[in-house]
PDB file of C-alpha atoms and ligand atoms in Angstrom:
ATOM      1  CA  MET K   1     -23.933  43.896  11.796  1.00  0.00           C
ATOM      2  CA  TYR K   2     -27.281  42.042  11.874  1.00  0.00           C
ATOM      3  CA  MET K   3     -26.691  40.296   8.627  1.00  0.00           C
ATOM      4  CA  ASN K   4     -26.586  36.800   9.934  1.00  0.00           C
ATOM      5  CA  TYR K   5     -29.186  37.064  12.612  1.00  0.00           C
ATOM      6  CA  PRO K   6     -32.786  35.632  12.280  1.00  0.00           C
ATOM      7  CA  SER K   7     -35.188  38.436  11.029  1.00  0.00           C
ATOM      8  CA  VAL K   8     -38.587  38.982  11.802  1.00  0.00           C
ATOM      9  CA  LEU K   9     -41.161  41.606  10.476  1.00  0.00           C
ATOM     10  CA  LEU K  10     -43.761  42.613  12.976  1.00  0.00           C
ATOM     11  CA  ILE K  11     -46.904  43.842  11.544  1.00  0.00           C
ATOM     12  CA  TYR K  12     -49.226  45.500  14.026  1.00  0.00           C
ATOM     13  CA  THR K  13     -52.918  45.814  12.800  1.00  0.00           C
ATOM     14  CA  GLY K  14     -54.366  46.649  16.116  1.00  0.00           C
ATOM     15  CA  GLY K  15     -56.563  44.789  18.746  1.00  0.00           C
ATOM     16  CA  THR K  16     -56.474  44.548  22.484  1.00  0.00           C
ATOM     17  CA  ILE K  17     -52.843  43.782  22.556  1.00  0.00           C
ATOM     18  CA  GLY K  18     -51.973  47.424  21.705  1.00  0.00           C
ATOM     19  CA  MET K  19     -54.614  49.125  23.880  1.00  0.00           C
ATOM     20  CA  ILE K  20     -54.035  51.303  27.042  1.00  0.00           C
ATOM     21  CA  GLU K  21     -56.633  52.564  29.646  1.00  0.00           C
ATOM     22  CA  ASN K  22     -57.348  56.251  29.250  1.00  0.00           C
ATOM     23  CA  PRO K  23     -57.233  57.354  32.901  1.00  0.00           C
ATOM     24  CA  ALA K  24     -59.689  60.123  32.383  1.00  0.00           C
ATOM     25  CA  THR K  25     -62.452  58.071  30.836  1.00  0.00           C
ATOM     26  CA  GLY K  26     -61.532  54.639  31.861  1.00  0.00           C
ATOM     27  CA  THR K  27     -61.969  53.358  28.233  1.00  0.00           C
ATOM     28  CA  LEU K  28     -59.444  51.414  26.290  1.00  0.00           C
ATOM     29  CA  GLU K  29     -57.593  53.250  23.427  1.00  0.00           C
ATOM     30  CA  SER K  30     -54.981  52.213  20.914  1.00  0.00           C
ATOM     31  CA  PHE K  31     -51.589  53.551  21.581  1.00  0.00           C
ATOM     32  CA  ASN K  32     -48.494  53.981  19.577  1.00  0.00           C
ATOM     33  CA  PHE K  33     -46.614  50.925  18.457  1.00  0.00           C
ATOM     34  CA  ASP K  34     -43.277  52.181  19.674  1.00  0.00           C
ATOM     35  CA  LEU K  35     -44.885  52.476  23.081  1.00  0.00           C
ATOM     36  CA  LEU K  36     -46.066  49.003  22.777  1.00  0.00           C
ATOM     37  CA  LEU K  37     -42.460  47.788  22.285  1.00  0.00           C
ATOM     38  CA  ASN K  38     -41.407  49.821  25.357  1.00  0.00           C
ATOM     39  CA  HIS K  39     -43.657  47.529  27.250  1.00  0.00           C
ATOM     40  CA  VAL K  40     -41.704  44.490  26.028  1.00  0.00           C
ATOM     41  CA  PRO K  41     -38.070  45.332  26.718  1.00  0.00           C
ATOM     42  CA  GLU K  42     -37.461  41.632  26.427  1.00  0.00           C
ATOM     43  CA  LEU K  43     -37.545  41.939  22.696  1.00  0.00           C
ATOM     44  CA  LYS K  44     -34.075  43.585  22.956  1.00  0.00           C
ATOM     45  CA  ARG K  45     -32.732  40.451  24.312  1.00  0.00           C
ATOM     46  CA  PHE K  46     -33.380  38.526  21.325  1.00  0.00           C
ATOM     47  CA  ASN K  47     -30.415  38.348  18.908  1.00  0.00           C
ATOM     48  CA  TYR K  48     -32.804  39.097  16.107  1.00  0.00           C
ATOM     49  CA  ARG K  49     -33.324  41.812  13.501  1.00  0.00           C
ATOM     50  CA  ILE K  50     -36.844  42.758  14.245  1.00  0.00           C
ATOM     51  CA  SER K  51     -38.547  45.588  12.063  1.00  0.00           C
ATOM     52  CA  SER K  52     -42.099  46.734  12.355  1.00  0.00           C
ATOM     53  CA  TYR K  53     -44.800  47.889  10.271  1.00  0.00           C
ATOM     54  CA  GLN K  54     -47.936  49.473  11.807  1.00  0.00           C
ATOM     55  CA  PHE K  55     -51.451  50.153  10.594  1.00  0.00           C
ATOM     56  CA  ASP K  56     -52.279  53.739  11.021  1.00  0.00           C
ATOM     57  CA  PRO K  57     -54.787  54.054  12.829  1.00  0.00           C
ATOM     58  CA  PRO K  58     -54.736  50.760  14.449  1.00  0.00           C
ATOM     59  CA  LEU K  59     -57.905  48.653  13.882  1.00  0.00           C
ATOM     60  CA  ASP K  60     -60.288  46.887  16.176  1.00  0.00           C
ATOM     61  CA  SER K  61     -60.434  43.683  14.269  1.00  0.00           C
ATOM     62  CA  SER K  62     -64.210  43.932  13.834  1.00  0.00           C
ATOM     63  CA  ASP K  63     -63.193  46.457  11.003  1.00  0.00           C
ATOM     64  CA  MET K  64     -61.007  43.843   9.294  1.00  0.00           C
ATOM     65  CA  GLU K  65     -62.036  43.214   5.534  1.00  0.00           C
ATOM     66  CA  PRO K  66     -60.818  41.757   2.407  1.00  0.00           C
ATOM     67  CA  SER K  67     -59.052  44.950   1.036  1.00  0.00           C
ATOM     68  CA  LEU K  68     -56.854  44.801   4.336  1.00  0.00           C
ATOM     69  CA  TRP K  69     -56.133  41.219   3.885  1.00  0.00           C
ATOM     70  CA  ALA K  70     -54.758  42.240   0.360  1.00  0.00           C
ATOM     71  CA  LYS K  71     -52.771  45.039   2.165  1.00  0.00           C
ATOM     72  CA  LEU K  72     -51.328  42.267   4.527  1.00  0.00           C
ATOM     73  CA  VAL K  73     -50.394  40.168   1.579  1.00  0.00           C
ATOM     74  CA  LYS K  74     -48.758  43.140  -0.111  1.00  0.00           C
ATOM     75  CA  ILE K  75     -46.655  43.800   2.794  1.00  0.00           C
ATOM     76  CA  ILE K  76     -45.577  40.277   3.169  1.00  0.00           C
ATOM     77  CA  ALA K  77     -44.892  39.739  -0.481  1.00  0.00           C
ATOM     78  CA  TYR K  78     -42.950  43.082  -0.659  1.00  0.00           C
ATOM     79  CA  ASN K  79     -40.735  42.095   2.272  1.00  0.00           C
ATOM     80  CA  TYR K  80     -40.736  38.250   1.648  1.00  0.00           C
ATOM     81  CA  ASP K  81     -37.045  37.863   0.689  1.00  0.00           C
ATOM     82  CA  ASN K  82     -35.720  40.201   3.567  1.00  0.00           C
ATOM     83  CA  TYR K  83     -37.309  38.284   6.479  1.00  0.00           C
ATOM     84  CA  ASP K  84     -37.185  34.795   7.831  1.00  0.00           C
ATOM     85  CA  GLY K  85     -40.644  35.062   9.031  1.00  0.00           C
ATOM     86  CA  PHE K  86     -43.604  37.385   9.836  1.00  0.00           C
ATOM     87  CA  VAL K  87     -45.731  38.141  12.993  1.00  0.00           C
ATOM     88  CA  ILE K  88     -48.989  39.777  12.682  1.00  0.00           C
ATOM     89  CA  LEU K  89     -50.456  41.410  15.808  1.00  0.00           C
ATOM     90  CA  HIS K  90     -54.237  41.198  15.377  1.00  0.00           C
ATOM     91  CA  GLY K  91     -57.404  41.574  17.492  1.00  0.00           C
ATOM     92  CA  THR K  92     -58.788  38.180  18.472  1.00  0.00           C
ATOM     93  CA  ASP K  93     -62.386  38.774  17.111  1.00  0.00           C
ATOM     94  CA  THR K  94     -61.623  38.134  13.428  1.00  0.00           C
ATOM     95  CA  MET K  95     -58.055  36.585  13.796  1.00  0.00           C
ATOM     96  CA  SER K  96     -59.218  33.312  12.490  1.00  0.00           C
ATOM     97  CA  TYR K  97     -60.784  34.880   9.426  1.00  0.00           C
ATOM     98  CA  THR K  98     -57.562  36.648   8.675  1.00  0.00           C
ATOM     99  CA  ALA K  99     -55.483  33.606   9.218  1.00  0.00           C
ATOM    100  CA  SER K 100     -57.752  31.462   6.972  1.00  0.00           C
ATOM    101  CA  ALA K 101     -57.782  34.086   4.249  1.00  0.00           C
ATOM    102  CA  LEU K 102     -54.086  34.649   4.238  1.00  0.00           C
ATOM    103  CA  SER K 103     -53.494  30.810   4.128  1.00  0.00           C
ATOM    104  CA  PHE K 104     -55.222  30.892   0.721  1.00  0.00           C
ATOM    105  CA  MET K 105     -54.041  34.213  -0.425  1.00  0.00           C
ATOM    106  CA  LEU K 106     -50.368  33.303   0.003  1.00  0.00           C
ATOM    107  CA  GLU K 107     -49.999  30.439  -2.355  1.00  0.00           C
ATOM    108  CA  ASN K 108     -46.709  28.576  -2.070  1.00  0.00           C
ATOM    109  CA  LEU K 109     -45.873  30.104   1.253  1.00  0.00           C
ATOM    110  CA  ASN K 110     -42.454  28.921   2.487  1.00  0.00           C
ATOM    111  CA  LYS K 111     -42.039  31.044   5.549  1.00  0.00           C
ATOM    112  CA  PRO K 112     -43.841  31.435   8.884  1.00  0.00           C
ATOM    113  CA  VAL K 113     -46.638  33.903   9.173  1.00  0.00           C
ATOM    114  CA  ILE K 114     -47.776  33.804  12.764  1.00  0.00           C
ATOM    115  CA  LEU K 115     -50.720  35.712  14.036  1.00  0.00           C
ATOM    116  CA  THR K 116     -51.147  36.537  17.640  1.00  0.00           C
ATOM    117  CA  GLY K 117     -52.878  39.126  19.943  1.00  0.00           C
ATOM    118  CA  SER K 118     -53.948  38.971  23.547  1.00  0.00           C
ATOM    119  CA  GLN K 119     -57.019  38.974  25.895  1.00  0.00           C
ATOM    120  CA  LEU K 120     -55.404  41.628  28.102  1.00  0.00           C
ATOM    121  CA  PRO K 121     -53.535  44.865  26.818  1.00  0.00           C
ATOM    122  CA  ILE K 122     -49.896  44.582  26.856  1.00  0.00           C
ATOM    123  CA  GLY K 123     -49.558  47.392  29.416  1.00  0.00           C
ATOM    124  CA  THR K 124     -51.592  45.661  32.164  1.00  0.00           C
ATOM    125  CA  LEU K 125     -49.847  43.579  34.839  1.00  0.00           C
ATOM    126  CA  ARG K 126     -51.309  40.190  34.130  1.00  0.00           C
ATOM    127  CA  THR K 127     -51.102  40.600  30.253  1.00  0.00           C
ATOM    128  CA  ASP K 128     -51.042  37.558  28.152  1.00  0.00           C
ATOM    129  CA  GLY K 129     -49.744  39.692  25.270  1.00  0.00           C
ATOM    130  CA  LYS K 130     -46.130  39.561  26.292  1.00  0.00           C
ATOM    131  CA  GLU K 131     -45.712  35.873  26.290  1.00  0.00           C
ATOM    132  CA  ASN K 132     -47.791  35.486  23.035  1.00  0.00           C
ATOM    133  CA  LEU K 133     -45.655  38.079  21.268  1.00  0.00           C
ATOM    134  CA  ILE K 134     -42.273  36.740  22.364  1.00  0.00           C
ATOM    135  CA  THR K 135     -43.058  33.138  21.576  1.00  0.00           C
ATOM    136  CA  ALA K 136     -44.709  34.120  18.247  1.00  0.00           C
ATOM    137  CA  ILE K 137     -41.457  35.927  17.189  1.00  0.00           C
ATOM    138  CA  GLU K 138     -39.309  32.897  18.375  1.00  0.00           C
ATOM    139  CA  ILE K 139     -41.445  30.594  16.221  1.00  0.00           C
ATOM    140  CA  ALA K 140     -41.432  33.011  13.215  1.00  0.00           C
ATOM    141  CA  ALA K 141     -37.603  32.865  13.385  1.00  0.00           C
ATOM    142  CA  ALA K 142     -37.127  29.098  14.160  1.00  0.00           C
ATOM    143  CA  LYS K 143     -35.232  27.033  11.637  1.00  0.00           C
ATOM    144  CA  ASN K 144     -34.419  23.438  11.068  1.00  0.00           C
ATOM    145  CA  SER K 145     -30.577  22.223  11.230  1.00  0.00           C
ATOM    146  CA  ASP K 146     -30.699  22.598   7.438  1.00  0.00           C
ATOM    147  CA  GLY K 147     -31.749  26.184   7.591  1.00  0.00           C
ATOM    148  CA  THR K 148     -35.321  25.792   6.404  1.00  0.00           C
ATOM    149  CA  PRO K 149     -38.109  27.269   8.413  1.00  0.00           C
ATOM    150  CA  ILE K 150     -39.671  24.963  10.983  1.00  0.00           C
ATOM    151  CA  VAL K 151     -43.290  26.217  10.426  1.00  0.00           C
ATOM    152  CA  PRO K 152     -43.693  27.419   6.879  1.00  0.00           C
ATOM    153  CA  GLU K 153     -47.324  28.263   7.006  1.00  0.00           C
ATOM    154  CA  VAL K 154     -49.978  30.511   8.329  1.00  0.00           C
ATOM    155  CA  CYS K 155     -50.609  29.876  12.018  1.00  0.00           C
ATOM    156  CA  ILE K 156     -52.270  31.383  15.093  1.00  0.00           C
ATOM    157  CA  PHE K 157     -50.028  31.252  18.249  1.00  0.00           C
ATOM    158  CA  PHE K 158     -52.178  31.853  21.392  1.00  0.00           C
ATOM    159  CA  GLU K 159     -51.748  30.643  25.078  1.00  0.00           C
ATOM    160  CA  ASN K 160     -49.082  28.040  24.560  1.00  0.00           C
ATOM    161  CA  HIS K 161     -50.568  26.530  21.282  1.00  0.00           C
ATOM    162  CA  LEU K 162     -49.484  26.950  17.761  1.00  0.00           C
ATOM    163  CA  MET K 163     -52.354  26.153  15.581  1.00  0.00           C
ATOM    164  CA  ARG K 164     -52.911  25.908  11.739  1.00  0.00           C
ATOM    165  CA  GLY K 165     -54.694  29.257  11.166  1.00  0.00           C
ATOM    166  CA  ASN K 166     -57.361  27.973   8.801  1.00  0.00           C
ATOM    167  CA  ARG K 167     -58.410  25.258  11.345  1.00  0.00           C
ATOM    168  CA  THR K 168     -59.040  27.751  14.297  1.00  0.00           C
ATOM    169  CA  GLY K 169     -62.009  29.536  15.739  1.00  0.00           C
ATOM    170  CA  LYS K 170     -62.382  31.935  18.584  1.00  0.00           C
ATOM    171  CA  ILE K 171     -63.927  30.007  21.504  1.00  0.00           C
ATOM    172  CA  ASN K 172     -63.485  32.265  24.464  1.00  0.00           C
ATOM    173  CA  ALA K 173     -63.660  35.918  25.401  1.00  0.00           C
ATOM    174  CA  GLU K 174     -63.203  35.419  29.109  1.00  0.00           C
ATOM    175  CA  HIS K 175     -60.041  33.087  29.320  1.00  0.00           C
ATOM    176  CA  PHE K 176     -56.591  33.331  27.899  1.00  0.00           C
ATOM    177  CA  ASN K 177     -57.108  30.228  25.764  1.00  0.00           C
ATOM    178  CA  ALA K 178     -59.149  32.187  23.287  1.00  0.00           C
ATOM    179  CA  PHE K 179     -58.572  29.829  20.287  1.00  0.00           C
ATOM    180  CA  ARG K 180     -59.184  26.085  19.388  1.00  0.00           C
ATOM    181  CA  SER K 181     -58.027  24.237  16.453  1.00  0.00           C
ATOM    182  CA  PHE K 182     -60.965  22.128  15.304  1.00  0.00           C
ATOM    183  CA  ASN K 183     -60.274  18.919  13.461  1.00  0.00           C
ATOM    184  CA  TYR K 184     -56.522  19.306  13.522  1.00  0.00           C
ATOM    185  CA  PRO K 185     -54.032  18.942  16.352  1.00  0.00           C
ATOM    186  CA  PRO K 186     -51.792  21.762  17.524  1.00  0.00           C
ATOM    187  CA  LEU K 187     -48.546  22.167  15.449  1.00  0.00           C
ATOM    188  CA  ALA K 188     -46.585  23.007  18.518  1.00  0.00           C
ATOM    189  CA  LYS K 189     -46.859  23.493  22.299  1.00  0.00           C
ATOM    190  CA  ALA K 190     -44.824  25.947  24.158  1.00  0.00           C
ATOM    191  CA  GLY K 191     -43.865  25.010  27.702  1.00  0.00           C
ATOM    192  CA  ILE K 192     -40.289  25.228  28.993  1.00  0.00           C
ATOM    193  CA  HIS K 193     -39.299  24.353  25.441  1.00  0.00           C
ATOM    194  CA  ILE K 194     -41.380  24.822  22.202  1.00  0.00           C
ATOM    195  CA  LYS K 195     -42.247  21.220  21.185  1.00  0.00           C
ATOM    196  CA  TYR K 196     -42.911  21.147  17.454  1.00  0.00           C
ATOM    197  CA  GLU K 197     -44.869  18.258  15.769  1.00  0.00           C
ATOM    198  CA  PRO K 198     -42.987  18.160  12.469  1.00  0.00           C
ATOM    199  CA  HIS K 199     -45.225  15.452  10.993  1.00  0.00           C
ATOM    200  CA  LEU K 200     -48.185  17.698  11.355  1.00  0.00           C
ATOM    201  CA  ILE K 201     -46.564  20.834   9.711  1.00  0.00           C
ATOM    202  CA  LEU K 202     -46.944  21.590   6.075  1.00  0.00           C
ATOM    203  CA  LYS K 203     -43.891  20.779   3.778  1.00  0.00           C
ATOM    204  CA  PRO K 204     -44.219  23.171   0.783  1.00  0.00           C
ATOM    205  CA  ASP K 205     -42.082  22.889  -2.157  1.00  0.00           C
ATOM    206  CA  PRO K 206     -39.173  25.422  -1.718  1.00  0.00           C
ATOM    207  CA  SER K 207     -38.557  25.645  -5.459  1.00  0.00           C
ATOM    208  CA  LYS K 208     -41.919  27.277  -6.072  1.00  0.00           C
ATOM    209  CA  PRO K 209     -41.933  31.108  -5.671  1.00  0.00           C
ATOM    210  CA  LEU K 210     -44.555  32.830  -3.545  1.00  0.00           C
ATOM    211  CA  LYS K 211     -47.714  33.518  -5.554  1.00  0.00           C
ATOM    212  CA  PRO K 212     -49.689  36.330  -3.774  1.00  0.00           C
ATOM    213  CA  HIS K 213     -53.362  36.702  -4.477  1.00  0.00           C
ATOM    214  CA  TYR K 214     -55.015  39.988  -3.932  1.00  0.00           C
ATOM    215  CA  LEU K 215     -58.568  39.592  -5.262  1.00  0.00           C
ATOM    216  CA  LEU K 216     -61.345  38.096  -3.327  1.00  0.00           C
ATOM    217  CA  ASP K 217     -64.873  38.218  -4.599  1.00  0.00           C
ATOM    218  CA  THR K 218     -67.338  39.268  -1.897  1.00  0.00           C
ATOM    219  CA  ASN K 219     -70.493  38.345  -3.532  1.00  0.00           C
ATOM    220  CA  VAL K 220     -70.901  35.399  -1.361  1.00  0.00           C
ATOM    221  CA  VAL K 221     -73.497  34.460   1.214  1.00  0.00           C
ATOM    222  CA  ILE K 222     -73.304  31.910   4.063  1.00  0.00           C
ATOM    223  CA  LEU K 223     -76.609  30.333   4.667  1.00  0.00           C
ATOM    224  CA  THR K 224     -76.826  28.648   8.088  1.00  0.00           C
ATOM    225  CA  LEU K 225     -79.550  26.156   8.301  1.00  0.00           C
ATOM    226  CA  PHE K 226     -81.694  25.982  11.552  1.00  0.00           C
ATOM    227  CA  PRO K 227     -85.106  24.598  12.314  1.00  0.00           C
ATOM    228  CA  GLY K 228     -87.600  27.260  11.470  1.00  0.00           C
ATOM    229  CA  LEU K 229     -85.582  28.990   8.810  1.00  0.00           C
ATOM    230  CA  SER K 230     -88.375  30.635   6.771  1.00  0.00           C
ATOM    231  CA  GLU K 231     -88.676  30.197   2.994  1.00  0.00           C
ATOM    232  CA  SER K 232     -88.951  33.931   2.402  1.00  0.00           C
ATOM    233  CA  ILE K 233     -85.454  34.651   4.123  1.00  0.00           C
ATOM    234  CA  VAL K 234     -83.950  31.941   2.084  1.00  0.00           C
ATOM    235  CA  ASN K 235     -85.513  33.293  -1.124  1.00  0.00           C
ATOM    236  CA  SER K 236     -84.317  36.830  -0.560  1.00  0.00           C
ATOM    237  CA  LEU K 237     -80.811  35.740   0.323  1.00  0.00           C
ATOM    238  CA  LEU K 238     -80.622  33.545  -2.860  1.00  0.00           C
ATOM    239  CA  HIS K 239     -81.845  36.382  -5.021  1.00  0.00           C
ATOM    240  CA  VAL K 240     -79.310  39.080  -3.878  1.00  0.00           C
ATOM    241  CA  PRO K 241     -78.250  40.830  -7.173  1.00  0.00           C
ATOM    242  CA  GLY K 242     -74.686  39.797  -8.180  1.00  0.00           C
ATOM    243  CA  LEU K 243     -74.583  36.755  -5.946  1.00  0.00           C
ATOM    244  CA  LYS K 244     -72.028  34.204  -7.015  1.00  0.00           C
ATOM    245  CA  ALA K 245     -71.812  31.687  -4.442  1.00  0.00           C
ATOM    246  CA  VAL K 246     -73.709  30.184  -1.521  1.00  0.00           C
ATOM    247  CA  ILE K 247     -71.900  28.377   1.272  1.00  0.00           C
ATOM    248  CA  LEU K 248     -74.306  26.096   3.096  1.00  0.00           C
ATOM    249  CA  LYS K 249     -73.826  25.287   6.889  1.00  0.00           C
ATOM    250  CA  THR K 250     -75.836  22.321   6.976  1.00  0.00           C
ATOM    251  CA  TYR K 251     -76.669  19.728   9.706  1.00  0.00           C
ATOM    252  CA  GLY K 252     -74.620  16.651  10.694  1.00  0.00           C
ATOM    253  CA  SER K 253     -72.632  15.290   7.698  1.00  0.00           C
ATOM    254  CA  GLY K 254     -74.210  17.592   5.257  1.00  0.00           C
ATOM    255  CA  ASN K 255     -77.884  17.092   5.746  1.00  0.00           C
ATOM    256  CA  ALA K 256     -80.682  19.766   4.818  1.00  0.00           C
ATOM    257  CA  PRO K 257     -84.489  19.682   5.189  1.00  0.00           C
ATOM    258  CA  LYS K 258     -86.245  17.846   2.439  1.00  0.00           C
ATOM    259  CA  ARG K 259     -89.644  19.258   3.069  1.00  0.00           C
ATOM    260  CA  ASN K 260     -89.286  22.931   2.307  1.00  0.00           C
ATOM    261  CA  GLY K 261     -87.990  22.479  -1.233  1.00  0.00           C
ATOM    262  CA  LEU K 262     -84.538  24.063  -0.373  1.00  0.00           C
ATOM    263  CA  SER K 263     -82.473  21.605  -2.386  1.00  0.00           C
ATOM    264  CA  GLY K 264     -84.578  21.891  -5.436  1.00  0.00           C
ATOM    265  CA  ARG K 265     -84.367  25.786  -5.160  1.00  0.00           C
ATOM    266  CA  LEU K 266     -80.571  25.447  -4.879  1.00  0.00           C
ATOM    267  CA  LYS K 267     -80.242  23.151  -7.836  1.00  0.00           C
ATOM    268  CA  LYS K 268     -82.399  25.405  -9.990  1.00  0.00           C
ATOM    269  CA  LEU K 269     -80.369  28.387  -9.077  1.00  0.00           C
ATOM    270  CA  SER K 270     -77.026  26.821  -9.729  1.00  0.00           C
ATOM    271  CA  THR K 271     -77.885  25.652 -13.053  1.00  0.00           C
ATOM    272  CA  GLU K 272     -80.107  28.611 -14.182  1.00  0.00           C
ATOM    273  CA  ALA K 273     -78.609  31.699 -12.480  1.00  0.00           C
ATOM    274  CA  SER K 274     -74.980  30.520 -12.932  1.00  0.00           C
ATOM    275  CA  LEU K 275     -74.629  30.285  -9.124  1.00  0.00           C
ATOM    276  CA  LEU K 276     -71.145  28.742  -8.373  1.00  0.00           C
ATOM    277  CA  SER K 277     -72.087  25.520  -6.757  1.00  0.00           C
ATOM    278  CA  ILE K 278     -69.175  24.275  -4.579  1.00  0.00           C
ATOM    279  CA  SER K 279     -69.145  20.561  -4.781  1.00  0.00           C
ATOM    280  CA  LEU K 280     -67.656  18.088  -2.412  1.00  0.00           C
ATOM    281  CA  ASN K 281     -65.090  17.485  -5.081  1.00  0.00           C
ATOM    282  CA  VAL K 282     -63.933  21.021  -5.257  1.00  0.00           C
ATOM    283  CA  LEU K 283     -63.765  21.165  -1.437  1.00  0.00           C
ATOM    284  CA  GLN K 284     -61.689  18.042  -1.447  1.00  0.00           C
ATOM    285  CA  GLU K 285     -59.372  19.674  -4.093  1.00  0.00           C
ATOM    286  CA  LEU K 286     -58.861  22.587  -1.833  1.00  0.00           C
ATOM    287  CA  TRP K 287     -58.342  20.274   1.129  1.00  0.00           C
ATOM    288  CA  ARG K 288     -55.639  18.374  -0.832  1.00  0.00           C
ATOM    289  CA  TRP K 289     -53.995  21.719  -2.025  1.00  0.00           C
ATOM    290  CA  LYS K 290     -53.727  22.917   1.547  1.00  0.00           C
ATOM    291  CA  GLY K 291     -52.582  19.649   2.841  1.00  0.00           C
ATOM    292  CA  MET K 292     -55.749  19.053   4.844  1.00  0.00           C
ATOM    293  CA  LYS K 293     -57.821  16.100   5.305  1.00  0.00           C
ATOM    294  CA  PRO K 294     -61.549  16.091   5.523  1.00  0.00           C
ATOM    295  CA  VAL K 295     -62.337  14.652   9.010  1.00  0.00           C
TER     296      VAL K 295
HETATM  297  N1  LIG O 301     -62.204  43.689  19.916  1.00  0.00           N
HETATM  298  C1  LIG O 301     -60.724  43.361  19.869  1.00  0.00           C
HETATM  299  C2  LIG O 301     -60.449  43.075  18.494  1.00  0.00           C
HETATM  300  O1  LIG O 301     -60.809  41.836  17.940  1.00  0.00           O
HETATM  301  C3  LIG O 301     -60.706  42.160  20.835  1.00  0.00           C
HETATM  302  C4  LIG O 301     -59.321  41.658  20.936  1.00  0.00           C
HETATM  303  O2  LIG O 301     -58.305  42.167  20.416  1.00  0.00           O
HETATM  304  O3  LIG O 301     -59.043  40.751  21.498  1.00  0.00           O
HETATM  305  O4  LIG O 301     -59.872  43.797  17.830  1.00  0.00           O
END
């Protein structure tokens, strides 16, 4: 009966959107996903086939990790041919990390994968969860007149904005606009209508099959530079056993202090200790591959 209706797989990982207040303790606890759907009866008004998969137990997104990203990739890859799009309900704290990781793990993605969540639990009166969920589902199912998906990429939809997932960061824990897309404009804005910006949306090659990646190497450290960063801390980080890569968060357009010998030490390590040095060329390759432009 549902054969020709748009179809969406809803994957519930956890987060505030699925919490409810325990009347005895006043604390927020996760509740069953079926109950969550009871709080959004509007979903029944969609002429869509909506199926769901839930993480058991649901996670606070601070517990998200690469093995769970691999699990998400597996769920999407396994169900890829059976749905028009995917919506992932996720806690806001690490949603940008998950969106970024999935955008690289789902190579040749040709269908929408939309992450969303909320600042207020879906059972509360002023929740932002309902709108976020309903619009995310609509975007995941949206098609062009030729039947191709409008947004074939990994995105975050939050508070009226559809953003490229790997350009986002959480900027707000107090207000409904929790995310911002840095260095890339929103792909769509939801008002009375959802206004897409087709020229900003990726156009993947539909002839290429989805190539899911499951393995991520976690022997990586992020070194954030700040005035006063001590030499001993840098040294201990750079000598962690098994370390394969150092990502430097530098100043301005890539500047680092010249006086404490940091660049010399990194150069030495990258040649002697087979540290993977990510050069600007490699980054530019990645940017090209994901259709991004360095700004
Ligand atoms: N701590 C929650 C989480 O990230 C916050 C949220 O869902 O917004 O899972």
